[in-house]
mmCIF file of C-alpha atoms in Angstrom:
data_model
loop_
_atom_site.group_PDB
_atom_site.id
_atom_site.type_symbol
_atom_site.label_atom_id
_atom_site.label_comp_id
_atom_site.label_asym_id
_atom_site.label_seq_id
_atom_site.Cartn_x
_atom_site.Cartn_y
_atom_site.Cartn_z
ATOM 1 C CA UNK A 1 7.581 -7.858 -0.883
ATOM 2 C CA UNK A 2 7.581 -5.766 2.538
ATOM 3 C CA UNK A 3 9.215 -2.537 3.431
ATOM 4 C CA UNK A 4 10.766 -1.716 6.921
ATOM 5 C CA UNK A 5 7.430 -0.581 8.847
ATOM 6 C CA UNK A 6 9.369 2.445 10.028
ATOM 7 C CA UNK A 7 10.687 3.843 6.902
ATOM 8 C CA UNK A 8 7.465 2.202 4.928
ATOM 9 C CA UNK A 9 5.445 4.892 6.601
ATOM 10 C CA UNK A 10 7.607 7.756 6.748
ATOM 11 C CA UNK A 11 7.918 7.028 2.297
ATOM 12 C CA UNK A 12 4.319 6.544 2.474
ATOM 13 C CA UNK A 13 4.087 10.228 3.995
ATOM 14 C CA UNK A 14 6.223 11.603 1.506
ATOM 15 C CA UNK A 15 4.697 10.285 -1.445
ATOM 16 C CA UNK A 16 1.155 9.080 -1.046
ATOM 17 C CA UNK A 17 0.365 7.276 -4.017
ATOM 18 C CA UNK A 18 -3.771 7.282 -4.571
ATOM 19 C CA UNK A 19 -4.714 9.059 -0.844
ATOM 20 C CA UNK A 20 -5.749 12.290 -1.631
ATOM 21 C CA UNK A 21 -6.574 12.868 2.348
ATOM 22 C CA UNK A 22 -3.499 12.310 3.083
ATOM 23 C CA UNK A 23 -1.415 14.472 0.874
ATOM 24 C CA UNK A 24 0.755 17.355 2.862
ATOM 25 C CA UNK A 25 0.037 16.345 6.119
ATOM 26 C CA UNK A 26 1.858 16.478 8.989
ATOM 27 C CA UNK A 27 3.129 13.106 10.177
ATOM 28 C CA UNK A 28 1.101 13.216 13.235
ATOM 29 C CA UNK A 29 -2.073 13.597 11.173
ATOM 30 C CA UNK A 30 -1.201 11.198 8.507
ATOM 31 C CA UNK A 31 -0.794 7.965 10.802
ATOM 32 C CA UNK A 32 -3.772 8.513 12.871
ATOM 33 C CA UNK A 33 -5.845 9.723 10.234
ATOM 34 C CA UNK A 34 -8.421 7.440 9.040
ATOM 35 C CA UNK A 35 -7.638 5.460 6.403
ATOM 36 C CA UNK A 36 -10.692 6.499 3.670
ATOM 37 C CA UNK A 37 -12.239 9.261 1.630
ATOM 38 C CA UNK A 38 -15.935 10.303 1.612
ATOM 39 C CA UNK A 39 -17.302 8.761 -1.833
ATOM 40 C CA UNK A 40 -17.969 10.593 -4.628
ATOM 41 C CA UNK A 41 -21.388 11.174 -6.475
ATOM 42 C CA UNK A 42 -19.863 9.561 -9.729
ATOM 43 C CA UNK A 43 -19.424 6.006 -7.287
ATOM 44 C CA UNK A 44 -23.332 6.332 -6.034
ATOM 45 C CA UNK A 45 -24.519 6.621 -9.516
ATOM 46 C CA UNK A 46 -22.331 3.705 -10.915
ATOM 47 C CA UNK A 47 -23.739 1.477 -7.618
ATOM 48 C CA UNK A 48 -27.180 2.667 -8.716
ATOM 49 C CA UNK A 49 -26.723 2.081 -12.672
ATOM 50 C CA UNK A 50 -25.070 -1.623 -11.603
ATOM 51 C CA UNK A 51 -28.066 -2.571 -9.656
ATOM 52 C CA UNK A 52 -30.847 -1.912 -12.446
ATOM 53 C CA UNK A 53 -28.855 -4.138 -14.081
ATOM 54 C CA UNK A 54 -28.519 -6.685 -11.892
ATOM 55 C CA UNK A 55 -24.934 -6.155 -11.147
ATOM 56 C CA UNK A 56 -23.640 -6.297 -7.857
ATOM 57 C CA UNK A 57 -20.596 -8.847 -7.770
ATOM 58 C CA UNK A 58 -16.889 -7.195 -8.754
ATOM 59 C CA UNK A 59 -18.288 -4.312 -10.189
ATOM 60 C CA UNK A 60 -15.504 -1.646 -9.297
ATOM 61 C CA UNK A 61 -11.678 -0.818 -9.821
ATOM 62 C CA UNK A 62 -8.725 -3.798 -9.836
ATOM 63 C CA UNK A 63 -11.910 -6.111 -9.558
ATOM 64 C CA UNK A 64 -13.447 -4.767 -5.960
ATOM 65 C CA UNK A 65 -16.565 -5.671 -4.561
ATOM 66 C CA UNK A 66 -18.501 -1.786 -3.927
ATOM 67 C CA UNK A 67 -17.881 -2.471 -0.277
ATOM 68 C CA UNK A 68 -13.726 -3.355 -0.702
ATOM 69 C CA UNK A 69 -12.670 0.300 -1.742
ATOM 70 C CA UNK A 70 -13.443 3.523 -1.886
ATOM 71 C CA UNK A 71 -13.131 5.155 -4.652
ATOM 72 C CA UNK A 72 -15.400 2.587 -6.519
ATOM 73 C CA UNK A 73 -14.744 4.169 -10.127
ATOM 74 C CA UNK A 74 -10.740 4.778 -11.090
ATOM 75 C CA UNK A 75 -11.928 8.493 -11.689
ATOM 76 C CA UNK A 76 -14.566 9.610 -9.328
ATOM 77 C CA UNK A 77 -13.917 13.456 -10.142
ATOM 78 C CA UNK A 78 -16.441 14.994 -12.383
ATOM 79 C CA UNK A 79 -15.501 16.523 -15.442
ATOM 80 C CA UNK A 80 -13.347 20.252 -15.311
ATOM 81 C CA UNK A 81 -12.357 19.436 -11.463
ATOM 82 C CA UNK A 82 -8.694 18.713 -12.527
ATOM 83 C CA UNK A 83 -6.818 20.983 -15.177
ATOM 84 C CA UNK A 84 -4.372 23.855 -15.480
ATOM 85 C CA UNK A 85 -6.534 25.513 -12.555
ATOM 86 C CA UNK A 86 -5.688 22.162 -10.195
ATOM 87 C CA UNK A 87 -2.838 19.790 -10.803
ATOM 88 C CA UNK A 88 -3.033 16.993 -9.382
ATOM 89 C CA UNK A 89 -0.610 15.104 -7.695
ATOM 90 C CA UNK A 90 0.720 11.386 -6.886
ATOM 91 C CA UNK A 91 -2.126 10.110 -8.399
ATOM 92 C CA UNK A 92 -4.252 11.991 -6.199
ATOM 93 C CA UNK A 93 -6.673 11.665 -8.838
ATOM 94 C CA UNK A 94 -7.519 7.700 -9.234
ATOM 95 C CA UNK A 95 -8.082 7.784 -4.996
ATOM 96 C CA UNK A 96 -7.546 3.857 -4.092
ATOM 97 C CA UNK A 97 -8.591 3.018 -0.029
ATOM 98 C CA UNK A 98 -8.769 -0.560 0.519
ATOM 99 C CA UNK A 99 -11.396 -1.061 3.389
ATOM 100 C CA UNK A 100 -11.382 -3.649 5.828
ATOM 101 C CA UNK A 101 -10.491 -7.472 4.873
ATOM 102 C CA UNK A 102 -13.135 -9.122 4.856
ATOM 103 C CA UNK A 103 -15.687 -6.851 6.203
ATOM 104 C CA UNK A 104 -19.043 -6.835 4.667
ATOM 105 C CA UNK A 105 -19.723 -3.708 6.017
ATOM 106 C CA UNK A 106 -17.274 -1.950 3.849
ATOM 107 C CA UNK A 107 -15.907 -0.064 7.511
ATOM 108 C CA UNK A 108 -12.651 1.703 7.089
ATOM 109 C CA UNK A 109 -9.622 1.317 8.674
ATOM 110 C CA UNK A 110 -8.590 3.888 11.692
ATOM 111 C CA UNK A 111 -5.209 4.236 10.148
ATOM 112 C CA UNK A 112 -2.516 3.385 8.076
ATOM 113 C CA UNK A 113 -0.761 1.445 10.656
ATOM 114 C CA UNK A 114 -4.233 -1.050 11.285
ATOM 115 C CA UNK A 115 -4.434 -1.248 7.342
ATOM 116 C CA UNK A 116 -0.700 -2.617 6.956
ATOM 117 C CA UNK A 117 -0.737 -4.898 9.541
ATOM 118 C CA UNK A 118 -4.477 -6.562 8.245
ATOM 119 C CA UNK A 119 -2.607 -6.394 5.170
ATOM 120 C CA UNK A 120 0.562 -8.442 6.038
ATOM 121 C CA UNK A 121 -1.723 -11.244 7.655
ATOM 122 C CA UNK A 122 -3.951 -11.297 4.656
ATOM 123 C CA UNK A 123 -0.748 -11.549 2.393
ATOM 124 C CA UNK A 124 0.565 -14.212 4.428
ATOM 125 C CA UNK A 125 -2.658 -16.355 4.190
ATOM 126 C CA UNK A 126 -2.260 -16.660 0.450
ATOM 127 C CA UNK A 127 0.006 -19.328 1.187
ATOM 128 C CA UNK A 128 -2.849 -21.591 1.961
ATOM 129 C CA UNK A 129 -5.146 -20.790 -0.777
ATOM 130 C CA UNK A 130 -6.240 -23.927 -3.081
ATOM 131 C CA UNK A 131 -3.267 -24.188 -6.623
ATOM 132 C CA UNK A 132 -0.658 -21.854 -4.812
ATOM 133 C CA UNK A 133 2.206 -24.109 -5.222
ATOM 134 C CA UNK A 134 4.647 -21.811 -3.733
ATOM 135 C CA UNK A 135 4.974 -18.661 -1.420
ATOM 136 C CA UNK A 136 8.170 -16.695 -0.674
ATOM 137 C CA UNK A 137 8.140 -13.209 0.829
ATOM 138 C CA UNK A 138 11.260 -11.216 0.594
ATOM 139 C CA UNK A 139 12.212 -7.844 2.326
ATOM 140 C CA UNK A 140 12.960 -4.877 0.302
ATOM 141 C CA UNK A 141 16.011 -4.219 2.292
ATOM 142 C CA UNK A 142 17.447 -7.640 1.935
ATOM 143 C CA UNK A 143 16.907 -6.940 -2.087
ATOM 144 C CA UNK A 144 18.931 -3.777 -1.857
ATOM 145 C CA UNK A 145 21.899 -5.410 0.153
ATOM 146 C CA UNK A 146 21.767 -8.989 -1.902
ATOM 147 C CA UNK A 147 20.663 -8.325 -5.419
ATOM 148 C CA UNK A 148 17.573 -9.773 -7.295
ATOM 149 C CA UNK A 149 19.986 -12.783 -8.749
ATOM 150 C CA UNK A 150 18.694 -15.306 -6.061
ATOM 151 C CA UNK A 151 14.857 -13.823 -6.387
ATOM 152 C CA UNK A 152 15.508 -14.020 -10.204
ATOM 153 C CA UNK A 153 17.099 -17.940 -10.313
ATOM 154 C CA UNK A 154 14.306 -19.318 -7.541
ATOM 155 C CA UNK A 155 11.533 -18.086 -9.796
ATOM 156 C CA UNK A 156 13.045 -19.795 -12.900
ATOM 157 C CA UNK A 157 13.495 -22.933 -11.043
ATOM 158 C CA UNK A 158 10.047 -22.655 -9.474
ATOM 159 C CA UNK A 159 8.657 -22.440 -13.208
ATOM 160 C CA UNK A 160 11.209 -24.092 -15.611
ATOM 161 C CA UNK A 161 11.288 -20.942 -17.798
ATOM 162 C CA UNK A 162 14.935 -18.770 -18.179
ATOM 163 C CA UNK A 163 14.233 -15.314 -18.205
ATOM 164 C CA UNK A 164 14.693 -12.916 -21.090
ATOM 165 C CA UNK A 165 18.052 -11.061 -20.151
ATOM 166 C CA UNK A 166 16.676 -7.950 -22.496
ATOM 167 C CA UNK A 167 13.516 -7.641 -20.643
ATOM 168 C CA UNK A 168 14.222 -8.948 -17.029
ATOM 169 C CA UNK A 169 17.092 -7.024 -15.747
ATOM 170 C CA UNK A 170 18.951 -8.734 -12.668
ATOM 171 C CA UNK A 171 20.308 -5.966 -10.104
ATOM 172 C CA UNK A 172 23.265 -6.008 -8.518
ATOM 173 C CA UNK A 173 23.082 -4.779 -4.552
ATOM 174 C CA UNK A 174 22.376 -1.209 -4.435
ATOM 175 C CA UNK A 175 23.173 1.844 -1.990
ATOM 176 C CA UNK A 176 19.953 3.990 -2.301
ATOM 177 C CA UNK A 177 19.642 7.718 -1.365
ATOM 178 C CA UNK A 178 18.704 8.275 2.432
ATOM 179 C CA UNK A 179 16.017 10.911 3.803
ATOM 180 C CA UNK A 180 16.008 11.600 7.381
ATOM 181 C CA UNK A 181 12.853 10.622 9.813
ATOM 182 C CA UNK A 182 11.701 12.795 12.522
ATOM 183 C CA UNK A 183 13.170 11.189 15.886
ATOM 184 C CA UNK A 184 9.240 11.791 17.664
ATOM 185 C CA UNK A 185 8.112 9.748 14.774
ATOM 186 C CA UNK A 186 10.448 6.593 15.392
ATOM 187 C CA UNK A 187 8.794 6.329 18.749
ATOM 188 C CA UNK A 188 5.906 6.853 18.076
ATOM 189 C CA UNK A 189 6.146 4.175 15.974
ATOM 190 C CA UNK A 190 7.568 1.904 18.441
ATOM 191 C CA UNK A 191 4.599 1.944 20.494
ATOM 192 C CA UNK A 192 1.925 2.010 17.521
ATOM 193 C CA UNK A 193 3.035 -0.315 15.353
ATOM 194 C CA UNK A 194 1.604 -3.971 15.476
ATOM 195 C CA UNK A 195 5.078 -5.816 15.606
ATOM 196 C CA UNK A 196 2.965 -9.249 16.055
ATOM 197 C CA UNK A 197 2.075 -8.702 12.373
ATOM 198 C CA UNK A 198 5.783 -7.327 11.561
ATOM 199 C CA UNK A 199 7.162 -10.777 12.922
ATOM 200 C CA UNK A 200 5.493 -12.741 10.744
ATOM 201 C CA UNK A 201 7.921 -10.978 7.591
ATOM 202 C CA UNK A 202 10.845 -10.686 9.680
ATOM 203 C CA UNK A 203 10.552 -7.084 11.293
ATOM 204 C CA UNK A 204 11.643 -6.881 14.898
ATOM 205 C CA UNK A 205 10.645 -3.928 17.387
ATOM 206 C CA UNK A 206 13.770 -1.339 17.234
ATOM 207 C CA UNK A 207 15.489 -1.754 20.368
ATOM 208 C CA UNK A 208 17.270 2.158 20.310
ATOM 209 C CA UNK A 209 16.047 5.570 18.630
ATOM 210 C CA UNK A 210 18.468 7.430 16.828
ATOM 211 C CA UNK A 211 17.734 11.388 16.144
ATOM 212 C CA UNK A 212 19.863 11.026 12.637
ATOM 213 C CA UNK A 213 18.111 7.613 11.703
ATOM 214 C CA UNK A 214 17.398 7.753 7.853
ATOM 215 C CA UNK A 215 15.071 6.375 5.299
ATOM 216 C CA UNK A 216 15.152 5.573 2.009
#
């Protein structure tokens, strides 16, 4: 599932789930920050522990190579760093930057905006991997207007299996709460974002900017 590139990255600002550099920062900062974290001690020493033992395939979070991400270990913070003295926040603590797709080097991305669209093509590639028997993307957006009925009834065709109706909810279209986005950011956007990648999930380049545009 894809967001709106736009209003992806403004929610990303807002709330950014595992990138502890890039909490509070102004929006300016955040999309031309690079996308990484110096790594902790407690990720050396793992490395270090893995290779006297002869381990050096998957050997970090969500089943990374050492080179894929940065932080290595779910909890790279020692001991006491986090507590009633420092609160973390949105997960600030469990810091999770993919690096490059396949990049041996393990060489970060120079910003959010590279990482998504690297991201979209790799996503889009999974269609052609060997015993995927079916690939469908779907817009976020499209969800919130439509409903998850027709998501819900394609995957039970796909797999010949109903769903349970206590534990997989079908929504009805929705009419979420909007957040404004600075105007400078919308075109700054429009001239940084790779809309080659966006067209290939449906995202076209926005052809007017609108002060009182809004995000979800």
């Amino acid at each position: 599932m894809f967001r709106d590139p736009v209003e992806w990255t403004w929610a990303t600002k807002a709330v950014p789930h595992h990138a502890p550099r890039h909490l509070d920062l102004p929006w300016k900062e955040f999309v031309t920050k690079e996308w990484t974290m110096e790594r902790l001690w407690k990720d050396e020493a793992w490395k270090e522990e893995q290779i006297r033992q002869n381990n050096t395939e998957r050997i970090c979070q969500e089943n990374f190579h050492y080179h894929e991400v940065v932080s290595c270990l779910t909890r790279p913070y020692p001991e006491g760093y986090w507590g009633n003295h420092r609160k973390h926040r949105f997960s600030q603590h469990q810091p999770f930057y993919e690096m490059r797709v396949n990049d041996p080097e393990g060489r970060p991305y120079a910003n959010i905006l590279e990482m998504r669209a690297d991201k979209i093509r790799n996503f889009m590639e999974t269609s052609t991997y060997h015993k995927v028997d079916g690939f469908w993307h779907y817009r976020y957006e499209y969800l919130l207007q439509t409903g998850t009925d027709e998501l819900v009834s394609k995957i039970e065709k796909a797999t010949g299996i109903k769903r349970n109706k206590e534990k997989c909810k079908v929504y009805e279209p929705q009419n979420r709460r909007k957040r404004k986005i600075d105007a400078e950011f919308i075109n700054y956007m429009i001239d940084h974002v790779d809309w080659n990648a966006e067209a290939l999930i449906g995202y076209d380049i926005p052809d007017y900017v609108n002060p009182q545009m809004t995000a979800e």
